[in-house]
mmCIF file of C-alpha atoms (C1' of nucleotides) in Angstrom:
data_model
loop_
_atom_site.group_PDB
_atom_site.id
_atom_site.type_symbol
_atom_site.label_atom_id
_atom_site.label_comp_id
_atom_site.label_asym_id
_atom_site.label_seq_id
_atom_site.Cartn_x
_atom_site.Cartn_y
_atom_site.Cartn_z
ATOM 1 C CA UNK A 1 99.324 68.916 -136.541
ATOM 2 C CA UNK A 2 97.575 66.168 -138.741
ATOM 3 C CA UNK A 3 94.084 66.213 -138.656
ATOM 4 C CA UNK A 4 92.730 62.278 -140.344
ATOM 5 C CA UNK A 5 89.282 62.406 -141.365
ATOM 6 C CA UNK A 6 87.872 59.396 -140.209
ATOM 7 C CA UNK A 7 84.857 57.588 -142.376
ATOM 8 C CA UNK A 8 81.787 57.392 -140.483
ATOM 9 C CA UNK A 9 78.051 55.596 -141.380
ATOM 10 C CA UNK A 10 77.109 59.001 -140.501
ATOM 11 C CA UNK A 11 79.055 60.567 -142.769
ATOM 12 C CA UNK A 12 78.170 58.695 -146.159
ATOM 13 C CA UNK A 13 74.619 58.426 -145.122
ATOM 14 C CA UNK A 14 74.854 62.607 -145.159
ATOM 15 C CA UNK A 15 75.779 62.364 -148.581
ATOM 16 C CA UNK A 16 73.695 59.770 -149.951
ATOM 17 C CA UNK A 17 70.986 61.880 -148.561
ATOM 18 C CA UNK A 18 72.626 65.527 -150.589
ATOM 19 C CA UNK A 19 72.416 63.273 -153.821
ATOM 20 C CA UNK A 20 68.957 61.761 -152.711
ATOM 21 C CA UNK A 21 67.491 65.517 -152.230
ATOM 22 C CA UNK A 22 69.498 67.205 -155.128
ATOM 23 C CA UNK A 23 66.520 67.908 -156.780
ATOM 24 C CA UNK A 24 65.063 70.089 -153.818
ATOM 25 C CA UNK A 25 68.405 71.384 -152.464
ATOM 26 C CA UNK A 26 67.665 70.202 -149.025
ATOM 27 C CA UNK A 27 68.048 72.022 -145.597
ATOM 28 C CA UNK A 28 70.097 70.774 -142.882
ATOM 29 C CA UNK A 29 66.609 69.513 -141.369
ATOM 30 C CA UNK A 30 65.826 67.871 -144.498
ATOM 31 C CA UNK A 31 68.989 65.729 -144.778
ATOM 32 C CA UNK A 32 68.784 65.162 -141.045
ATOM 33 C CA UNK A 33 65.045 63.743 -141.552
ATOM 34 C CA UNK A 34 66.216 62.069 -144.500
ATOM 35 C CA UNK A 35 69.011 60.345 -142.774
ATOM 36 C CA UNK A 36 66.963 59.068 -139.984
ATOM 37 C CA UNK A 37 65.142 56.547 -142.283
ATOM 38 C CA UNK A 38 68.929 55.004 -142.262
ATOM 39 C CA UNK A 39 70.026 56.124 -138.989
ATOM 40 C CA UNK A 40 66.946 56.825 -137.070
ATOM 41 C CA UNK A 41 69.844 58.231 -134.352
ATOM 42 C CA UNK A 42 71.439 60.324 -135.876
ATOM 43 C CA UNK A 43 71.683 64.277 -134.895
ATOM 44 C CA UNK A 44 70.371 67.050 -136.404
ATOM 45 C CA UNK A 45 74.121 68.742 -134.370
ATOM 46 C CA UNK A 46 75.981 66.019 -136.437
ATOM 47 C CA UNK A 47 74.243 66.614 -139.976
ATOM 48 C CA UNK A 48 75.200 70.368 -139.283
ATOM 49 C CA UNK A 49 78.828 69.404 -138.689
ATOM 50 C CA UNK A 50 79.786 67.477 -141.771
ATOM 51 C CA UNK A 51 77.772 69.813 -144.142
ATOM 52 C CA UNK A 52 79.832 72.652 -142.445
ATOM 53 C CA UNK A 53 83.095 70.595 -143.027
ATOM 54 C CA UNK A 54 81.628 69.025 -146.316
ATOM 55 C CA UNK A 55 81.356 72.933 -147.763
ATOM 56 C CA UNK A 56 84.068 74.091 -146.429
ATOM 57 C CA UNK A 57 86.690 71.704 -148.529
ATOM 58 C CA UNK A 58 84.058 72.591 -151.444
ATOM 59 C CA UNK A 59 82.934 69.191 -151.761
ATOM 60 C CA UNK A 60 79.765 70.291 -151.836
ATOM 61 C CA UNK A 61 77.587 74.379 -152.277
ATOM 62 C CA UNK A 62 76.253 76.033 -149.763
ATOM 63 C CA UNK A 63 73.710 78.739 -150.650
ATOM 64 C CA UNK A 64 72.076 81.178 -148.983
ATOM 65 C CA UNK A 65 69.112 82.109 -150.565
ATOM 66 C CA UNK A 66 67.105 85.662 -150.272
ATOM 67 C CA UNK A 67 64.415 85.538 -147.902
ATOM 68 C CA UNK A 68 64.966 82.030 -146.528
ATOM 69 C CA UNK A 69 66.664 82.117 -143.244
ATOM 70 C CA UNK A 70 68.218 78.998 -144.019
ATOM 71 C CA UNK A 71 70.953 77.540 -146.024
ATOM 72 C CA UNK A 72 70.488 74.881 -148.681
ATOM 73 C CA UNK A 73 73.000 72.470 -149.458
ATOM 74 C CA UNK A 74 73.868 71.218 -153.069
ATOM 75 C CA UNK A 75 75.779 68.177 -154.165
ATOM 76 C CA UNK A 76 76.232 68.853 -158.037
ATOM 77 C CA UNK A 77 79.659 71.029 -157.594
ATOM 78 C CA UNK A 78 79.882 70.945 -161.534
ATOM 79 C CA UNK A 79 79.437 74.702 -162.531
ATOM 80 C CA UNK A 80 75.694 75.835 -163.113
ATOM 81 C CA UNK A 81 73.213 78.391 -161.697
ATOM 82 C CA UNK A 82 70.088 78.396 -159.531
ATOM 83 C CA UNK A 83 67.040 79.616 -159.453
ATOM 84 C CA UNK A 84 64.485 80.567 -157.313
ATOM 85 C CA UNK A 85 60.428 80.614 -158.150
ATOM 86 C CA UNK A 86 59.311 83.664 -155.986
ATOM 87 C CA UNK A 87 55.554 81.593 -156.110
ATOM 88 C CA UNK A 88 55.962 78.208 -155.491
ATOM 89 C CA UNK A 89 59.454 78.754 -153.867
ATOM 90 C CA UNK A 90 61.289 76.095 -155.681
ATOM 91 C CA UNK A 91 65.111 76.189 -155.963
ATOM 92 C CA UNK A 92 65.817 75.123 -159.416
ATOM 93 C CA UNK A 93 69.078 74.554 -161.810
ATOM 94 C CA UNK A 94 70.033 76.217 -164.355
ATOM 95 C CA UNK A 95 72.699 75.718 -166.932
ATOM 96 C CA UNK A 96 74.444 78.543 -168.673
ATOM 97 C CA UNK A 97 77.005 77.394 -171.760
ATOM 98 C CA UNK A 98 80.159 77.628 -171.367
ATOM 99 C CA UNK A 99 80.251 80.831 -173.565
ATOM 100 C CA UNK A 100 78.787 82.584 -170.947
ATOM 101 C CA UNK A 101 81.426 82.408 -168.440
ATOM 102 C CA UNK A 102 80.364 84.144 -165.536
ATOM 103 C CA UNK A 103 83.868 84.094 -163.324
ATOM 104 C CA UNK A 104 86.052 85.240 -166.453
ATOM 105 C CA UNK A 105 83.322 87.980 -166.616
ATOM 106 C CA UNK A 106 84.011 89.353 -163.309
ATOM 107 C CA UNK A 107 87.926 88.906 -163.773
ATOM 108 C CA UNK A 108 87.684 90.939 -167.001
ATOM 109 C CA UNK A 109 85.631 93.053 -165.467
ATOM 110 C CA UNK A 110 87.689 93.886 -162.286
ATOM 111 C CA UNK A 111 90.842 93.377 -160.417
ATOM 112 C CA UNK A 112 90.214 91.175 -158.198
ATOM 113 C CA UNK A 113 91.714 87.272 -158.387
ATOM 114 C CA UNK A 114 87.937 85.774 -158.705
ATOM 115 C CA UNK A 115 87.911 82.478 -157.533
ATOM 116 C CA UNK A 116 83.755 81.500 -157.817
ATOM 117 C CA UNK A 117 80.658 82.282 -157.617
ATOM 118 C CA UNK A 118 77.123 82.441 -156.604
ATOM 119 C CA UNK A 119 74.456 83.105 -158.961
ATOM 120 C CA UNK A 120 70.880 83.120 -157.885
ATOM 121 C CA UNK A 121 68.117 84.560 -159.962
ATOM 122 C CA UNK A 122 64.704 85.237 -159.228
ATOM 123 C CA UNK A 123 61.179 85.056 -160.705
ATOM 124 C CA UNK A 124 58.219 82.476 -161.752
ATOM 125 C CA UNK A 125 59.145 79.282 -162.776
ATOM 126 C CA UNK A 126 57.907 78.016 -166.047
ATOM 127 C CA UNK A 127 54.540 76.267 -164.153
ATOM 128 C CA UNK A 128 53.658 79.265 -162.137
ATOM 129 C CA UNK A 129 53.847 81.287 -164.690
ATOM 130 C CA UNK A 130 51.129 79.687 -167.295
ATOM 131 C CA UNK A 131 48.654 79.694 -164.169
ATOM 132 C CA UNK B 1 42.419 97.744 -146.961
ATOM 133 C CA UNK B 2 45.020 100.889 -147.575
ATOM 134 C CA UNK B 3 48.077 100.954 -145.436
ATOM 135 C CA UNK B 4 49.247 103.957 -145.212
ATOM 136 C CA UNK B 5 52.917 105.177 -144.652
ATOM 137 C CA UNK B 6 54.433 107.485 -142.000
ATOM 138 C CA UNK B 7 57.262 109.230 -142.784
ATOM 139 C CA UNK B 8 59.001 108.782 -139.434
ATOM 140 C CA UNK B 9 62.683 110.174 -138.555
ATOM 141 C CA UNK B 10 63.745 107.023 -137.885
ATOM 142 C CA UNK B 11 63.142 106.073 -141.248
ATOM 143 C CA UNK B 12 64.602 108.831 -142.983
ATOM 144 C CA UNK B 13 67.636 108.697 -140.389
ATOM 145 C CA UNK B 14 68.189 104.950 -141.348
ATOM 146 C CA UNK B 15 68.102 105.837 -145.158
ATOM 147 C CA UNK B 16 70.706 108.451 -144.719
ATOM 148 C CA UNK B 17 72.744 105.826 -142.312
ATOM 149 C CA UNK B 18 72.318 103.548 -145.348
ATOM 150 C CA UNK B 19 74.062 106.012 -147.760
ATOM 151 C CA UNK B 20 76.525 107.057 -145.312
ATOM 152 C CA UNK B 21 78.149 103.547 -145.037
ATOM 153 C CA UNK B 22 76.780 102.573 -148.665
ATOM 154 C CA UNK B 23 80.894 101.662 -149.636
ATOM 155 C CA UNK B 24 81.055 99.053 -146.377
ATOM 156 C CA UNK B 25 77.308 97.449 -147.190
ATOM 157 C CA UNK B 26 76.456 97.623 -143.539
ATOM 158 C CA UNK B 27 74.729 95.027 -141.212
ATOM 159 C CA UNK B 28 72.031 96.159 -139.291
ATOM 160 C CA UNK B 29 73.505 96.468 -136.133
ATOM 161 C CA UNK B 30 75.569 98.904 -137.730
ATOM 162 C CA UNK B 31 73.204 100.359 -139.403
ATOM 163 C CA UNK B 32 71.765 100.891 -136.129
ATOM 164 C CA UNK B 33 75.163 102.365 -134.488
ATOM 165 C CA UNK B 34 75.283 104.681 -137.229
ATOM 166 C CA UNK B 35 71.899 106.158 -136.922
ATOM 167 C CA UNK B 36 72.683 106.502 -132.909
ATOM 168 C CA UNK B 37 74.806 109.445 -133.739
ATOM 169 C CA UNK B 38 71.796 111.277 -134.867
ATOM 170 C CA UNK B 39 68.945 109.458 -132.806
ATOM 171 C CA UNK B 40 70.514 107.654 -129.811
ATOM 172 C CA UNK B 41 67.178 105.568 -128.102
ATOM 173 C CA UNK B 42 66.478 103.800 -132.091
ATOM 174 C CA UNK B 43 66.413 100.417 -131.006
ATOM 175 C CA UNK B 44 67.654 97.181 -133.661
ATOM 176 C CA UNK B 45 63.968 96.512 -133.768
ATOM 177 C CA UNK B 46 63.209 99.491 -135.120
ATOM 178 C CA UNK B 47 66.133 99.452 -137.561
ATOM 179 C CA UNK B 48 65.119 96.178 -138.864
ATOM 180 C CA UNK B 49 61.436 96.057 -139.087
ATOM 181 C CA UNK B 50 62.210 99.352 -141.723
ATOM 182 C CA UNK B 51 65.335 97.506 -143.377
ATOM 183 C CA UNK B 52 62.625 94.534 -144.042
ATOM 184 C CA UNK B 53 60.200 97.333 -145.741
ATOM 185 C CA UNK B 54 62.448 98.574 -147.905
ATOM 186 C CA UNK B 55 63.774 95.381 -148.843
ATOM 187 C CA UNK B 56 60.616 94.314 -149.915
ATOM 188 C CA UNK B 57 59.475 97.339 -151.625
ATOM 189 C CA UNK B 58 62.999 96.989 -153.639
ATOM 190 C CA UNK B 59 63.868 100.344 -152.008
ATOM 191 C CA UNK B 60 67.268 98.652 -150.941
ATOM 192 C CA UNK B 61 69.149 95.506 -151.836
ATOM 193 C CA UNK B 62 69.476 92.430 -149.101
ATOM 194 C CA UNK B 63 72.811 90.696 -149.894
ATOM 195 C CA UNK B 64 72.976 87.379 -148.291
ATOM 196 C CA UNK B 65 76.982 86.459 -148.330
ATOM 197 C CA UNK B 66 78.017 82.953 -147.734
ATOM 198 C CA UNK B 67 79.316 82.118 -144.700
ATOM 199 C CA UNK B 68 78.482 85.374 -142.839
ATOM 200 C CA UNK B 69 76.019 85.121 -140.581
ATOM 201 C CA UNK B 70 73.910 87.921 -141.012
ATOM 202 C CA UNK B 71 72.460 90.302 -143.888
ATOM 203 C CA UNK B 72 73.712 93.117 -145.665
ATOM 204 C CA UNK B 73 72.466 95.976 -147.132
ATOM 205 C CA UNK B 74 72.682 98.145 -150.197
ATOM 206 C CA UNK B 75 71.229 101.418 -151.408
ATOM 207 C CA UNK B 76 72.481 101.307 -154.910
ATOM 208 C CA UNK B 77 69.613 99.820 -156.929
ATOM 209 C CA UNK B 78 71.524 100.601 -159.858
ATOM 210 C CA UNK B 79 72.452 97.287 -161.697
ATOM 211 C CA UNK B 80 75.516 96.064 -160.267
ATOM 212 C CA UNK B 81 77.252 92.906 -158.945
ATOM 213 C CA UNK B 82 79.508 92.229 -155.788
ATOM 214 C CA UNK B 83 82.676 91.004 -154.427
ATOM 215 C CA UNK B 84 83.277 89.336 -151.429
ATOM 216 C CA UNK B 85 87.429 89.518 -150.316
ATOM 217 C CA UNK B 86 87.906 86.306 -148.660
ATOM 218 C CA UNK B 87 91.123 87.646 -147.057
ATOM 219 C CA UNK B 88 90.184 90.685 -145.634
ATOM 220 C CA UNK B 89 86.342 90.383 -145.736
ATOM 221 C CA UNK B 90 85.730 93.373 -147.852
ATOM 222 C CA UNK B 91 82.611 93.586 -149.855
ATOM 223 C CA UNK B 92 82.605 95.472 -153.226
ATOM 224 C CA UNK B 93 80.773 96.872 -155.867
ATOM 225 C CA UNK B 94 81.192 95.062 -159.534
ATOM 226 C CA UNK B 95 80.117 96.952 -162.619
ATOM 227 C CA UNK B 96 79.987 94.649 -165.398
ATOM 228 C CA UNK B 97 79.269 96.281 -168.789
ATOM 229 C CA UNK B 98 76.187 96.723 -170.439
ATOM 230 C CA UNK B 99 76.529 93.907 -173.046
ATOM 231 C CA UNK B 100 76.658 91.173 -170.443
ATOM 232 C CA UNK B 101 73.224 91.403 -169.297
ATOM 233 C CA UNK B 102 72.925 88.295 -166.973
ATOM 234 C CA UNK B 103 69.233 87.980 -166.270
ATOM 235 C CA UNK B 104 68.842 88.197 -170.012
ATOM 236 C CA UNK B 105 71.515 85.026 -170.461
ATOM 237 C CA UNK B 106 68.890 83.591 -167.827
ATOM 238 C CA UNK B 107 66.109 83.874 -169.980
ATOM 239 C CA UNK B 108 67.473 82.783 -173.167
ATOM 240 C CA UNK B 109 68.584 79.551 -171.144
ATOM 241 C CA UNK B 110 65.538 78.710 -169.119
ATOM 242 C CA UNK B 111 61.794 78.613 -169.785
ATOM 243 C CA UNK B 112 61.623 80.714 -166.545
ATOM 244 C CA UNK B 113 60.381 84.542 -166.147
ATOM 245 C CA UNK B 114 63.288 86.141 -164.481
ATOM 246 C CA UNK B 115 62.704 88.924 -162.758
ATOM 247 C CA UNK B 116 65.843 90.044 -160.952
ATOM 248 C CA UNK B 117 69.071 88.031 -160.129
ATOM 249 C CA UNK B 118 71.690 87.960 -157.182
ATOM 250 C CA UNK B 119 75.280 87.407 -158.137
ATOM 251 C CA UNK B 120 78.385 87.168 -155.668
ATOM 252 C CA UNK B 121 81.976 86.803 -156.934
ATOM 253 C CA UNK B 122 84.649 85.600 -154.151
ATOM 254 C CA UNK B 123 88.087 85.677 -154.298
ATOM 255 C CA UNK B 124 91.453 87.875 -153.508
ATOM 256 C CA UNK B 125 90.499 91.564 -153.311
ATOM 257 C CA UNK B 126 93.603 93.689 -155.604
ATOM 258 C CA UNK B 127 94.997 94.702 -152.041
ATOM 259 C CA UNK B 128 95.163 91.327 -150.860
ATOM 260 C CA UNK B 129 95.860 89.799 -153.702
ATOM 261 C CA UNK B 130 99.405 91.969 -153.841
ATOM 262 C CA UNK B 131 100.574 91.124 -150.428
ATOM 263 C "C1'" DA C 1 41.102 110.971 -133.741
ATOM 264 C "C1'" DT C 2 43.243 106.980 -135.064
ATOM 265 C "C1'" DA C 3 45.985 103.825 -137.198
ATOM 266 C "C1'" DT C 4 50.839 103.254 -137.890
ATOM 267 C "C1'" DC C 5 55.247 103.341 -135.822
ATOM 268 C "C1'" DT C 6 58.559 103.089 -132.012
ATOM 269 C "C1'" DG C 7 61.150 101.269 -127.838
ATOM 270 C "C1'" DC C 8 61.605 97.545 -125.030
ATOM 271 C "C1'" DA C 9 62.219 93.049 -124.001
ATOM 272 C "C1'" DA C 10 61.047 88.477 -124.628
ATOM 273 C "C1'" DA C 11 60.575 84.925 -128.002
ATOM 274 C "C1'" DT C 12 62.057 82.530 -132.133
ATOM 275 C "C1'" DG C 13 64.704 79.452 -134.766
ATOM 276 C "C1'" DG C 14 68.669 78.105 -137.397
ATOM 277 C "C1'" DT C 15 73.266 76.944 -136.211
ATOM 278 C "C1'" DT C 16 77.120 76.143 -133.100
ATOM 279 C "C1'" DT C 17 79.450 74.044 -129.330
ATOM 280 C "C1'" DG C 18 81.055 71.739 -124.818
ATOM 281 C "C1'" DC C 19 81.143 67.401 -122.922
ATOM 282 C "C1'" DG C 20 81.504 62.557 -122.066
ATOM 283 C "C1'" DG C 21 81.182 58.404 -124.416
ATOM 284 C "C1'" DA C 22 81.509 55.651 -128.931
ATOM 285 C "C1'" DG C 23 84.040 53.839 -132.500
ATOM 286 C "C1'" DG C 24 87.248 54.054 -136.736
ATOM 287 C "C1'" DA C 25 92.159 53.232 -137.806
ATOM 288 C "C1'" DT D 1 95.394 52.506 -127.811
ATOM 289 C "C1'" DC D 2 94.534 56.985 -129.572
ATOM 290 C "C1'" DC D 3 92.151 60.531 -131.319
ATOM 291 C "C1'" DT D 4 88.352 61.920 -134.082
ATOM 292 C "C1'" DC D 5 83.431 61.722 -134.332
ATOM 293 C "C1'" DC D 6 78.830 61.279 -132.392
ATOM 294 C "C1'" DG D 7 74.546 62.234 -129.552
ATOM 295 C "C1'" DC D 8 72.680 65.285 -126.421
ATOM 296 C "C1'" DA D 9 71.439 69.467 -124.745
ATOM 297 C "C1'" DA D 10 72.553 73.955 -123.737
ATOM 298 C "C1'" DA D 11 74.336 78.099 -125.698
ATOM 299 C "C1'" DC D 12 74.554 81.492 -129.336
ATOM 300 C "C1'" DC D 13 73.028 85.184 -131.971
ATOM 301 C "C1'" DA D 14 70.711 87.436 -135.782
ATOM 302 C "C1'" DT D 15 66.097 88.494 -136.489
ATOM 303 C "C1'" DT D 16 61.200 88.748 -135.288
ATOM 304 C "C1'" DT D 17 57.338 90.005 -132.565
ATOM 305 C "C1'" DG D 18 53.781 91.326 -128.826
ATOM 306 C "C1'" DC D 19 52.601 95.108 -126.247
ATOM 307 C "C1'" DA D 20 51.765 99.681 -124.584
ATOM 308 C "C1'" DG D 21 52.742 104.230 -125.390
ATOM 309 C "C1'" DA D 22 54.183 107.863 -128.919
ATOM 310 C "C1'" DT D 23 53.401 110.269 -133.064
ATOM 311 C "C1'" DA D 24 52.416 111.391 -138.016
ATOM 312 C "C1'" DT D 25 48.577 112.825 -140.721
#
DNA sequence: ATATCTGCAAATGGTTTGCGGAGGA
DNA sequence: TCCTCCGCAAACCATTTGCAGATAT
């Protein structure tokens, strides 16, 4: 049972959109609205199916952050952190060096085969905090 | 404007519930099951609007997994990370020592104030992993 | 006494899905 | 042509919420 991906408009305006928004680590919504400047036909039911596939093969992150009752999608699938400012609500990058290896961490640390990952940490981001 | 608390046998039911099944991090609906032995008429509104309390008072812990659909809970506020078994679906407690204190890594890489962080390994649980 | 809490049931809202038609290979 | 993908709209389902009555203090 082969299953060919086919290459839709759709498809690679989806991820234009990801890198687009990879600042702001959009919602499904967001890269559906974002889309529509492209493909003002697009649906939101279609945006939710290639993210779904998209995450699935890991091409791209899918995190669920605290609080939000929505998942955010991320393009940059080169290891780093997030982080979220509990004031402004901003979902930010971080990057930890390579000394601090998070995964070999947890393998050390357990014995479990530890295959990623998801860090999220919490707080006030460096301009809500000087207010 | 004081808001005062009740202490309410639901509430102390669904705390017990909450350590009873603290080794499975339940959802609410079985949160809710589990308190039915003791209090059969709770109803899931009831079980979540306290869940949502205590999450926000940091009573409890709200895990968000990826691709589950729903929220888990955890009583241990003790400092401690998880592990998701993508096999068998198992969620587990991760001690990692002391020494690698990850919201401190988070500060000394980011101009951020960290106040608390969320971390999720996933993988191939020992059990699993064997088979 | 009275303000908070509960049970109930309806509403909410993000996400999924069935279907018939469109379109990539 | 063939089979996957899309748009549309309804379905799904975890969670929230309005309301009226119950109850803790």
């Amino acid at each position: 049972m082969i299953m060919k991906k086919r290459l839709t408009v759709q498809k690679e305006e989806i991820r234009r959109a990801l890198e687009a928004l990879s600042s702001v680590h959009p919602t499904a919504g967001m890269v559906c609205e974002k889309v529509k400047e492209k493909i003002p036909g697009i649906s939101l039911g279609t945006v939710y199916r290639n993210l779904k596939k998209m995450a699935e093969s890991h091409e791209i992150l899918q995190l669920d952050v605290e609080g939000e009752g929505m998942s955010r999608y991320c393009v940059n699938t080169h290891s780093h952190e997030h982080f979220k400012c509990l004031s402004c609500g901003r979902l930010m990058d971080i990057h930890l060096p390579p000394t601090f290896d998070v995964d070999e961490a947890g393998r050390l640390l357990s014995e479990h085969k530890i295959y990623f990952h998801r860090l999220i940490f919490y707080g006030l981001c460096k301009d809500c905090h000087k207010r």
